Coordinates of C-alpha atoms in Angstrom, one line a residue:
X1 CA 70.9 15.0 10.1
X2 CA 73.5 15.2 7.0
X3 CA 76.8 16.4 8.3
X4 CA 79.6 17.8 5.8
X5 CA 82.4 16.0 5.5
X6 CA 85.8 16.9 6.8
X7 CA 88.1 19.3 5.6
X8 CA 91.2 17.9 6.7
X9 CA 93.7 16.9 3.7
X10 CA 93.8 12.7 3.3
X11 CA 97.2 11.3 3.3
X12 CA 98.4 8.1 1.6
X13 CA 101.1 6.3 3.1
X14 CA 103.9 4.6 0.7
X15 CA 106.8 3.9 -0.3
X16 CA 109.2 6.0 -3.0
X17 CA 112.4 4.7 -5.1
X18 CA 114.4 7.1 -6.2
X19 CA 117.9 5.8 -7.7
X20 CA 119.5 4.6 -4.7
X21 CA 117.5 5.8 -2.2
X22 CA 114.3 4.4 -0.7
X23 CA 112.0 6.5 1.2
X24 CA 108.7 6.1 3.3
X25 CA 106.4 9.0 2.9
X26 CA 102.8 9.9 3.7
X27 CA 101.6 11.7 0.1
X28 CA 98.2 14.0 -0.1
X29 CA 96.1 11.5 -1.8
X30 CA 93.9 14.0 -3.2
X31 CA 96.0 16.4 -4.3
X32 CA 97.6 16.5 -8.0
X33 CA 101.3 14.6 -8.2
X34 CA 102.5 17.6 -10.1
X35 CA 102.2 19.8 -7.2
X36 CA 103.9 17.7 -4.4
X37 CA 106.3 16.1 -6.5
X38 CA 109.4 18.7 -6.4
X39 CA 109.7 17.5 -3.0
X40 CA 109.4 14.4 -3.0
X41 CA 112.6 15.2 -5.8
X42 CA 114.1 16.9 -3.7
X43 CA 113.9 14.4 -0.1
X44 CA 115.2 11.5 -1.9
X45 CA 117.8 13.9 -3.3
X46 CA 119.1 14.3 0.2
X47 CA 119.1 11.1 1.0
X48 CA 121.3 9.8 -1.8
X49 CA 124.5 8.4 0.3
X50 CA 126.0 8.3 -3.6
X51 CA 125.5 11.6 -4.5
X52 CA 128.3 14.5 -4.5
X53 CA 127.8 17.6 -2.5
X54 CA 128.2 19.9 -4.8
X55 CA 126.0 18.9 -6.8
X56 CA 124.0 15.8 -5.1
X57 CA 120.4 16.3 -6.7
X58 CA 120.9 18.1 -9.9
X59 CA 120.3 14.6 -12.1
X60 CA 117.3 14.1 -10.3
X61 CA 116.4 17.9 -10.7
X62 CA 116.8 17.4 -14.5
X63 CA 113.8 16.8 -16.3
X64 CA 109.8 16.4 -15.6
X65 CA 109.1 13.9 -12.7
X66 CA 106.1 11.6 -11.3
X67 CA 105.6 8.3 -10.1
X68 CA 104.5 4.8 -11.0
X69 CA 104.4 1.3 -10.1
X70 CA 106.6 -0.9 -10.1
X71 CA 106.8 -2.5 -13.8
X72 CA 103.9 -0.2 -14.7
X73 CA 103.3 3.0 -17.2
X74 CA 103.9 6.4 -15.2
X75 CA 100.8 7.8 -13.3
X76 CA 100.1 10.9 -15.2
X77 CA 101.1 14.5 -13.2
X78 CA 97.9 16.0 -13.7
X79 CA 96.5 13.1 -11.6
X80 CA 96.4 12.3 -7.9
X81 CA 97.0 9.4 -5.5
X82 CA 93.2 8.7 -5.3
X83 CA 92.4 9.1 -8.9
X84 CA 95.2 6.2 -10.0
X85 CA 94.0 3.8 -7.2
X86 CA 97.2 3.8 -4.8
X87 CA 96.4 3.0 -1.2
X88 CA 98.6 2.7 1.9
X89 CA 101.6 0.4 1.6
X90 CA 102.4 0.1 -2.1
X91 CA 105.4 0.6 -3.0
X92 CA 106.2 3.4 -6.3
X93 CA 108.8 4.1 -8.1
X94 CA 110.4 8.0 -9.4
X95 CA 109.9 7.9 -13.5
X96 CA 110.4 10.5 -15.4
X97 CA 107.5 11.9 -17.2
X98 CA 106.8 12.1 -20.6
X99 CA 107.7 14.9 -22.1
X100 CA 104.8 17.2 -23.4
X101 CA 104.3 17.5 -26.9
X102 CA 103.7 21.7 -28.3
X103 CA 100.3 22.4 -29.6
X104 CA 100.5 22.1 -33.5
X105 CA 100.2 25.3 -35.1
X106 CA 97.5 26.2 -37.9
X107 CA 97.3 28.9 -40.8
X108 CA 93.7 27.8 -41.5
X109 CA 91.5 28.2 -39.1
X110 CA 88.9 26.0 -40.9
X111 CA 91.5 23.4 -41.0
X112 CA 92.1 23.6 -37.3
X113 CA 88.3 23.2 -36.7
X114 CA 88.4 19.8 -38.9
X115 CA 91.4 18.4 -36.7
X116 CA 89.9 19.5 -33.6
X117 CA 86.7 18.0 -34.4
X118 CA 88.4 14.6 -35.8
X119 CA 90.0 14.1 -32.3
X120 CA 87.7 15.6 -30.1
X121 CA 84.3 14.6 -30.9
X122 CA 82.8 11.3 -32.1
X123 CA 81.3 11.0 -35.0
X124 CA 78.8 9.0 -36.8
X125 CA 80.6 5.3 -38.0
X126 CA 79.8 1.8 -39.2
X127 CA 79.4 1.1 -35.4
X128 CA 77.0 3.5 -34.3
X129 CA 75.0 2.8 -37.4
X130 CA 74.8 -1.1 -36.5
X131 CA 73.3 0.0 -32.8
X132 CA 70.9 2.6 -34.8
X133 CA 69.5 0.0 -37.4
X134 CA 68.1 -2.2 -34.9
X135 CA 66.6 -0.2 -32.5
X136 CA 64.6 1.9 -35.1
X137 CA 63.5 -1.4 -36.4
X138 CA 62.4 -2.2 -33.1
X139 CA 60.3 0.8 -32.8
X140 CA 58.9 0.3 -36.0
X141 CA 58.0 -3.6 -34.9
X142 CA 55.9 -1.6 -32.3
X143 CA 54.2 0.4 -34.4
X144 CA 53.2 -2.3 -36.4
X145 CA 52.0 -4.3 -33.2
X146 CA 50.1 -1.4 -32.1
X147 CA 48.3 -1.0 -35.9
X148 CA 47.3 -4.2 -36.5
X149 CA 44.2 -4.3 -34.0
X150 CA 43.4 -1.2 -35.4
X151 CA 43.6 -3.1 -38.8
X152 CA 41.3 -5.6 -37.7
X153 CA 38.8 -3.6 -36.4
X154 CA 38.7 -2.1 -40.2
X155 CA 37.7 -5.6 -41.4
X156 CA 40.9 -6.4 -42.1
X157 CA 40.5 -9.4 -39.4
X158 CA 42.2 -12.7 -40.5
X159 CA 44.3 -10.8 -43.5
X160 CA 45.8 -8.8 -40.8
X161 CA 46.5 -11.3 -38.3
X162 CA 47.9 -13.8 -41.1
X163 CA 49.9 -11.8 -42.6
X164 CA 51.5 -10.4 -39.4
X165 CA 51.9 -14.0 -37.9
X166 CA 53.6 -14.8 -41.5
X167 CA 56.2 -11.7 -41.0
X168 CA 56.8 -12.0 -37.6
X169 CA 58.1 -16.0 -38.1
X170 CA 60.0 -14.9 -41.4
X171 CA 62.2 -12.4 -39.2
X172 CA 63.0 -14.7 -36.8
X173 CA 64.3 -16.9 -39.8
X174 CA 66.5 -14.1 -40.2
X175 CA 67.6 -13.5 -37.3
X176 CA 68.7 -17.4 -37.0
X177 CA 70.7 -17.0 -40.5
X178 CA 71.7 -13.7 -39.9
X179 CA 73.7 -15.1 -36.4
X180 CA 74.6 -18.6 -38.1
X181 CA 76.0 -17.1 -41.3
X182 CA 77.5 -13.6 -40.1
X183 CA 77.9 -13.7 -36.0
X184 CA 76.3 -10.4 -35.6
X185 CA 74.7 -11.0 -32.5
X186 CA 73.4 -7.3 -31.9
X187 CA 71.2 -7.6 -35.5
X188 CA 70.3 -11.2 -34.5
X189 CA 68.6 -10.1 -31.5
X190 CA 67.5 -6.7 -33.0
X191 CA 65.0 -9.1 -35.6
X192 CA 64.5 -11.6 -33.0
X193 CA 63.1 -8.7 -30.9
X194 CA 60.8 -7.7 -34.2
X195 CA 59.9 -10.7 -34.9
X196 CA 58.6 -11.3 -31.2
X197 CA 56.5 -8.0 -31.9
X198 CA 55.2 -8.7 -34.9
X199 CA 53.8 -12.1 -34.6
X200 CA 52.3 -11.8 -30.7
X201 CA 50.0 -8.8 -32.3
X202 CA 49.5 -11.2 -35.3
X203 CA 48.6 -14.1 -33.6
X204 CA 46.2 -11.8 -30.7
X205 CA 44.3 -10.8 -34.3
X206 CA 43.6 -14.4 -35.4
X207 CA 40.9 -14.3 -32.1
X208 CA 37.4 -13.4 -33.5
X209 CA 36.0 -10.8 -31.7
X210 CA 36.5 -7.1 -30.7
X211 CA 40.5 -6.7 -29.4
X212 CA 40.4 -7.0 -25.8
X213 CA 41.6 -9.7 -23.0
X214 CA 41.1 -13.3 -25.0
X215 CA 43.1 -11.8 -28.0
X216 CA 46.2 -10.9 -25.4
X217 CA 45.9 -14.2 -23.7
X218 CA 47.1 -15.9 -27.0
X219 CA 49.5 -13.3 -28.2
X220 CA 51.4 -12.8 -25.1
X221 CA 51.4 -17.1 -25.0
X222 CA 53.0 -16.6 -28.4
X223 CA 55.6 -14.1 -27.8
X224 CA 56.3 -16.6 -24.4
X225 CA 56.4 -19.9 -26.5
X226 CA 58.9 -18.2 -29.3
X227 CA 60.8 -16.2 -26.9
X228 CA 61.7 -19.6 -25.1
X229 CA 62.8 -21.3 -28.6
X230 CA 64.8 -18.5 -30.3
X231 CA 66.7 -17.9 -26.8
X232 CA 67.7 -21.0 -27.0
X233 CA 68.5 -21.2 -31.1
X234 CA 70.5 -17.5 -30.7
X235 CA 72.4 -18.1 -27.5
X236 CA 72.9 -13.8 -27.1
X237 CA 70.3 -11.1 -26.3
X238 CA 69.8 -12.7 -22.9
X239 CA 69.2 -9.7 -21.2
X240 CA 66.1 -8.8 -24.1
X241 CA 64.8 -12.2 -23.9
X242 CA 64.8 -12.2 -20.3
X243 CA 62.8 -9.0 -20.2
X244 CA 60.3 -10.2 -22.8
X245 CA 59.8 -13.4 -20.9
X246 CA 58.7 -12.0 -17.9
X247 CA 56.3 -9.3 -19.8
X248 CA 54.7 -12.2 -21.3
X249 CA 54.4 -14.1 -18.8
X250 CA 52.6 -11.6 -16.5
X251 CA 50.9 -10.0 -19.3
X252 CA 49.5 -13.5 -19.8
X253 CA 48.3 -14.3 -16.5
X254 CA 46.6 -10.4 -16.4
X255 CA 44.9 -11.0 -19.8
X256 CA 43.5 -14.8 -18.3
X257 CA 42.6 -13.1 -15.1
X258 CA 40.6 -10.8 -17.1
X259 CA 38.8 -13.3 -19.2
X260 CA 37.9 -15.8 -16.7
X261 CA 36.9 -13.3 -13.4
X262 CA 34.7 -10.2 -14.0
X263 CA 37.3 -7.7 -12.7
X264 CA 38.0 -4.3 -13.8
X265 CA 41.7 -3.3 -15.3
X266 CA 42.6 -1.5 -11.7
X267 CA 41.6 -4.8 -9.6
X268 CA 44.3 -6.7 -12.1
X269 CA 46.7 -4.1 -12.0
X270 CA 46.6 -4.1 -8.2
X271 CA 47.3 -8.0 -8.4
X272 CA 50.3 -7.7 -11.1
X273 CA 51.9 -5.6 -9.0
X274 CA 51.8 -7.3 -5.9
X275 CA 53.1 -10.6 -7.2
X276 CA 55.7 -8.6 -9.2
X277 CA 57.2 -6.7 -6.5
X278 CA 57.3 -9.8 -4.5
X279 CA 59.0 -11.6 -7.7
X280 CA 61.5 -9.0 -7.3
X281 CA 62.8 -10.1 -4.4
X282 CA 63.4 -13.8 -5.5
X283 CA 65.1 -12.2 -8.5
X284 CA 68.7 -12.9 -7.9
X285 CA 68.1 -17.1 -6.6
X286 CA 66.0 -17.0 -10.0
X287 CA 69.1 -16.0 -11.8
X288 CA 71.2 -17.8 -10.4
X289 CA 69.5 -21.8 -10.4
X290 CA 68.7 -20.3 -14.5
X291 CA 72.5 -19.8 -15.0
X292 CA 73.3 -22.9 -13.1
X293 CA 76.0 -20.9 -11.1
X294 CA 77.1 -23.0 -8.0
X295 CA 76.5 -21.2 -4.9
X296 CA 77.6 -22.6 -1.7
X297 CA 75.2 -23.9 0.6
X298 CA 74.2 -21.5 3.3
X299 CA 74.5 -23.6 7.1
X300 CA 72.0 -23.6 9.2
X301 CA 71.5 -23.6 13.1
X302 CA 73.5 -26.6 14.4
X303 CA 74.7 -27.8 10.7
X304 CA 78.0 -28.4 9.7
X305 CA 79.6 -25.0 7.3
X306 CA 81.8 -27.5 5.6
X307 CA 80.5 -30.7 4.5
X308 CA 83.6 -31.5 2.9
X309 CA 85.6 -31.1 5.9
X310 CA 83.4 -34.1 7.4
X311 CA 83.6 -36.5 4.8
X312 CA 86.0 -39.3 4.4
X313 CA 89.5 -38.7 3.4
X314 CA 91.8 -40.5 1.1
X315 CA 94.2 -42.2 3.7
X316 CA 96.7 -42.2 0.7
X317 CA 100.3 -41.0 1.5
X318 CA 102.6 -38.4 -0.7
X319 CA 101.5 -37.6 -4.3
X320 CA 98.6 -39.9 -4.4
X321 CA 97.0 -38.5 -1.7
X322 CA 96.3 -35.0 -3.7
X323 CA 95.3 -36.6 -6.8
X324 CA 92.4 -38.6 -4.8
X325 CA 90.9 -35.4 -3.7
X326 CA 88.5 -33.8 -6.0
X327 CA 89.1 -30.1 -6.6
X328 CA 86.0 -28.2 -8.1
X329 CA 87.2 -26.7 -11.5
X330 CA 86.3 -22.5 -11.7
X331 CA 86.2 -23.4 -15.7
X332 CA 83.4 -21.2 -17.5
X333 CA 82.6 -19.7 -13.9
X334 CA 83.0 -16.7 -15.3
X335 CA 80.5 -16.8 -18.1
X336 CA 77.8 -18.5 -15.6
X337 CA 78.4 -15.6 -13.7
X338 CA 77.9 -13.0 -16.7
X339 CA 74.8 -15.2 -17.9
X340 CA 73.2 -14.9 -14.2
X341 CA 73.5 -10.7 -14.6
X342 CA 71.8 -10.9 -17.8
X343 CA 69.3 -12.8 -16.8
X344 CA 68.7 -10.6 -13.4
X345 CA 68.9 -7.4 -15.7
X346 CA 66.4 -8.8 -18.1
X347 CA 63.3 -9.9 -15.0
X348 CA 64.1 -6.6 -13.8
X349 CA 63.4 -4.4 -17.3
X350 CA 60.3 -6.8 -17.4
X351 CA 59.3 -6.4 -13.6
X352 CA 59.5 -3.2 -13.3
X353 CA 57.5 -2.5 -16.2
X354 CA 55.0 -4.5 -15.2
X355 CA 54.7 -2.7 -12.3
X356 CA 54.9 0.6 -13.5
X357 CA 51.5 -0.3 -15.5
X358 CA 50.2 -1.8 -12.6
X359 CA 50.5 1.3 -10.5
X360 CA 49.6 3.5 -13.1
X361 CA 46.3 1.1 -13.9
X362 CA 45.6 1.1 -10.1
X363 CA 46.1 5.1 -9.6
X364 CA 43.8 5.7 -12.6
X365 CA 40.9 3.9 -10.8
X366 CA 37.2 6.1 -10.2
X367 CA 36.5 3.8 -7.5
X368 CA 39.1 3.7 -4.7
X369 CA 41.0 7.3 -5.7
X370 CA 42.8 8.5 -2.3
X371 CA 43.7 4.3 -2.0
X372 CA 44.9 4.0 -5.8
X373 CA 46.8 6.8 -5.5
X374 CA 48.5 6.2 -1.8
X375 CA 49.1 2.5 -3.1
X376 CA 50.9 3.7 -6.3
X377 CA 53.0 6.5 -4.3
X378 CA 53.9 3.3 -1.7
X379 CA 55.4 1.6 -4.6
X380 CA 57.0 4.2 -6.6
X381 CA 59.3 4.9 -2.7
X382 CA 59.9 1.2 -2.5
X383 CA 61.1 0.6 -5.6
X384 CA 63.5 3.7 -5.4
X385 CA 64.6 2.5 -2.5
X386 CA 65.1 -1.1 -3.6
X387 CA 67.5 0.3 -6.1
X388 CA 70.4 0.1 -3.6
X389 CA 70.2 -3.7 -3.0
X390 CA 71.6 -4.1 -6.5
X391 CA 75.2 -3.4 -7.6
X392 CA 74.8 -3.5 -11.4
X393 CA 74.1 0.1 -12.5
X394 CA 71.9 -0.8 -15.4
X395 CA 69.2 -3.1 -12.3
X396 CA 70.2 0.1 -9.7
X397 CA 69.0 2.6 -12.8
X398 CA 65.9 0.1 -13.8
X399 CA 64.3 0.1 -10.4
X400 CA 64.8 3.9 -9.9
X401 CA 63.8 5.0 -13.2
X402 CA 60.6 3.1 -12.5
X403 CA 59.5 4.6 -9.4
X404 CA 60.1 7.8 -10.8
X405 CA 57.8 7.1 -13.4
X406 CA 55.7 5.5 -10.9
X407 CA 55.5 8.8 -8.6
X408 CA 55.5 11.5 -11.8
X409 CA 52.5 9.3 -13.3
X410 CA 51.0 9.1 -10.0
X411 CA 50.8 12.9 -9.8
X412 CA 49.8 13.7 -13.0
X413 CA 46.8 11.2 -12.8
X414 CA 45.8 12.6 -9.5
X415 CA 46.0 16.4 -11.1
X416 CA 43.8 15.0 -14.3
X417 CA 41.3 13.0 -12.3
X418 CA 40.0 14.7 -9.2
X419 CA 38.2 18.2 -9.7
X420 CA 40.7 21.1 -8.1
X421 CA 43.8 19.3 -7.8
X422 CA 45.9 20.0 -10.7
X423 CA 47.8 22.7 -8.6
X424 CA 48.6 20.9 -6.0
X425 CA 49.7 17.7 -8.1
X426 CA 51.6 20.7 -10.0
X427 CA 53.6 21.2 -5.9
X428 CA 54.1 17.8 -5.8
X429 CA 56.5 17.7 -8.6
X430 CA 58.0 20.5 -7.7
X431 CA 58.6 18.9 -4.4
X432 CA 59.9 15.6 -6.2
X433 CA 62.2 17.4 -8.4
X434 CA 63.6 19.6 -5.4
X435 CA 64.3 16.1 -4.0
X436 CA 65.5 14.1 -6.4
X437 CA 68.5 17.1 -7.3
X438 CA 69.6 16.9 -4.0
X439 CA 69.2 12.7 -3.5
X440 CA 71.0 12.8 -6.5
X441 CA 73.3 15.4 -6.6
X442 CA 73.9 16.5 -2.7
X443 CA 73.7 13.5 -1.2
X444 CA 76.7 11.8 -3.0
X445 CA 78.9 14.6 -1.6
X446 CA 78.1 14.6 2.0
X447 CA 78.0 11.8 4.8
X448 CA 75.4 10.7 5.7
X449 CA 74.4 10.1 9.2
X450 CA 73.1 6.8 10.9
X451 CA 70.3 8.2 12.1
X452 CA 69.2 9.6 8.5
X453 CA 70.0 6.2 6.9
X454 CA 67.6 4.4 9.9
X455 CA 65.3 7.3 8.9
X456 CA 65.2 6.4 5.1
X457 CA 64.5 2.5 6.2
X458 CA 62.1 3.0 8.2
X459 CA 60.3 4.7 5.9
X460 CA 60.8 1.9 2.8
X461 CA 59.8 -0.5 5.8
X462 CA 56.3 1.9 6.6
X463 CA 55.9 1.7 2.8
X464 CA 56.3 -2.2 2.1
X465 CA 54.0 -2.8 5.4
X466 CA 51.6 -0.4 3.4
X467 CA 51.0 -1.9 0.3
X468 CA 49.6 -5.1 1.4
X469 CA 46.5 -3.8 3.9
X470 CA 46.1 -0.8 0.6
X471 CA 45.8 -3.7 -2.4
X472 CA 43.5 -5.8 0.3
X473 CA 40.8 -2.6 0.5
X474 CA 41.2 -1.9 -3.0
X475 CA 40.3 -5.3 -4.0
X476 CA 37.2 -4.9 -1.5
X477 CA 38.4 -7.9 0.4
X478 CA 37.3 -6.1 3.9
X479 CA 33.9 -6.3 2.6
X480 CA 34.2 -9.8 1.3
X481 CA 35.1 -11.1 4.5
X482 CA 32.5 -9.1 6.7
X483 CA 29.7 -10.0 4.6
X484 CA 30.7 -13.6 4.8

């Protein structure tokens, strides 16, 4: 049951400075500082011990007023207690606000749309032109990926797959020189990206044969192989590289799967996406033993929580006895710590992408439909739902935007596949979008009971629980073991 939340105005309890005069207060937190701020004038006005009758608050009157920390700017009046982060206890100080400045005045009214365009809007710079180069150059690596098995089955075979091999290596030269010689780390790993592209397809066309799973096998070991060595040579684009690693590295063991065991595309897709959602949840201890961030040990039942605190102390008097104890140094902690996000955002990218095409593959199957399909919608929920358990918006915003696409893809499949049920895949989405606006934009606003929140678990619980016994009777091993 979602309940609104209260009504009832929010107070914040501090201290106020005022000349002489300190006063303790409870403030509406939510509530603009202009509008309150007269009276808060006017009480430590009052209380001035200093001040004449006649005339005891008219310097404080005098002037525009609004408060601010102590040593810090003034909190703008337009702004409330909540919005500038003060909480109960602090202690503020009455400053005198800065004075506003009149509108400038304009004859032309074309000239007055220049100015106001200058300072208002953003426009296009060297900056956004840096970001821009790259990423079209990274679409076009795609397109070139995606045209050279087309080239080879146009008898351009070895040509094709030479001279795409040959561009893809030259571009990670520039990449190295381009970081070396001009420390642009965003163009470094815009060409290393390109370069990754470009010589994976290359290298899959060197395999003779018609493109299929032999030819991915050795470009996605390509992409893996460089991917390792120019993460290493660029030091940056950790995230990218992360995310290209894991692609290859699933996209690998699909494409051998393939080759080696007569399965269909579904039955591999079904596999890839159970191993990556369970890769998933290992995700953060694989960041972190990657990064080499020291994590305390967790105890266990009957173990000591402090080692330290049982080993053998220094039985060294005065100074001495502090410089005998080793204290851990919190030097580069901080870029360990950034390094182990990067690396958690980039699995992610490449995990949920491989699961995306794994669900996708699997809902797509003519053999086990109403099981594809319930097995794709499973893991669309779950990984929605798994986007709470990370705090980084970018990893929250991955794993929803992928069981989106998961449950939109699902739908449309199911519409485009089975005979007379394009309308009702059509209610589905209408039913996922009704959803999603007010997951996304009710929700936030209103509390939440416990009972809703055990609701919503239960359900990601019923869906985990679900995908297991689904991918076992889609892979037919019910039958396997019967027949056995």
């Amino acid at each position: 049951m979602i309940e609104p939340t209260t009504a009832e105005p929010q107070l914040c309890r501090v201290s106020v400075i005022g000349g002489d005069t300190q006063v303790d207060v409870a403030l509406p937190a939510a509530v603009p500082i202009a509008n309150f701020i007269p009276e808060v004038v006017a009480l430590i006005a009052s209380r001035d011990p200093h001040a004449a009758e006649d005339d005891g608050d008219a310097a404080l009157r005098a002037g525009h007023w609004t408060l601010a920390r102590l040593g810090q700017e003034p909190i703008e009046p337009h702004r409330s207690l909540t919005e500038a982060d003060v909480f109960d206890g602090e202690l503020l100080v009455l400053r005198e606000a800065e004075t506003v400045e009149a509108p400038a005045l304009f004859d032309d009214v074309i000239d007055a749309v220049a100015r106001l365009t200058e300072s208002s809007f953003r426009g296009w710079h060297s900056g956004t032109a840096t970001l821009a180069g790259p990423a079209a150059a990274v679409a076009g690596s795609v397109g070139v990926a995606i045209l050279l098995p087309l080239a080879d089955t146009q008898g351009w075979g070895v040509v094709a797959g030479a001279a795409g091999l040959l561009v893809g290596l030259l571009t990670l030269l520039a990449a190295t020189l381009t970081l070396r010689m001009y420390a642009d780390r965003y163009t470094a790993t815009g060409l290393a990206l390109c370069g990754l592209v470009i010589s994976g397809a290359g290298a899959a066309v060197l395999v003779p044969g018609a493109f299929g799973a032999p030819q991915l096998v050795l470009g996605c070991a390509v992409v893996l192989l460089l991917t390792v060595v120019m993460m290493r040579l660029l030091d940056t684009g950790t995230t990218g590289f992360a995310a290209v690693i894991t692609t290859a590295i699933f996209g690998t063991a699909v494409a051998g799967t393939l080759t080696m065991w007569p399965i269909g595309l579904p039955q591999a897709g079904v596999i890839a996406l159970m191993f990556a959602l369970l890769t998933i949840t290992f995700t953060p201890r694989i960041a972190v033993a990657a990064s080499r961030l020291p994590v305390p040990p967790v105890p266990t039942a009957g173990g000591v929580i402090d080692p330290r605190d049982h080993e053998q102390r220094p039985t060294i008097e005065g100074i001495g006895a502090i410089g005998a104890t080793t204290i851990p140094s919190a030097a580069g902690l901080d870029e360990r710590a950034r390094r182990a996000n990067e690396y958690q955002s980039g699995m992610l990218i490449g995990l949920v992408l491989v699961t995306v095409l794994g669900a996708l593959a699997t809902a797509a199957s003519n053999e086990h439909r109403w099981q594809g399909a319930v097995l794709a919608a499973a893991t669309g929920l779950v990984l929605c739902r798994r986007g709470r358990s990370f705090a980084d918006r970018t990893q929250a915003a991955t794993l929803v935007v992928g069981g989106c696409a998961v449950l939109i893809g699902t739908a449309v499949l199911l519409g485009a596949h089975w005979s007379g049920t394009a309308l009702p895949a059509a209610g589905l989405l209408v039913v996922f979008s009704v959803v999603a606006v007010l997951v996304g934009v009710v929700a936030p606003r209103v509390t939440v009971s416990p009972v809703m929140q055990r609701a919503g678990e239960v359900l990601e619980y019923a869906c985990i629980c679900a995908i297991g016994p689904l991918a076992f009777w889609f892979l037919d091993i019910y039958t396997l073991a019967r027949n056995v």
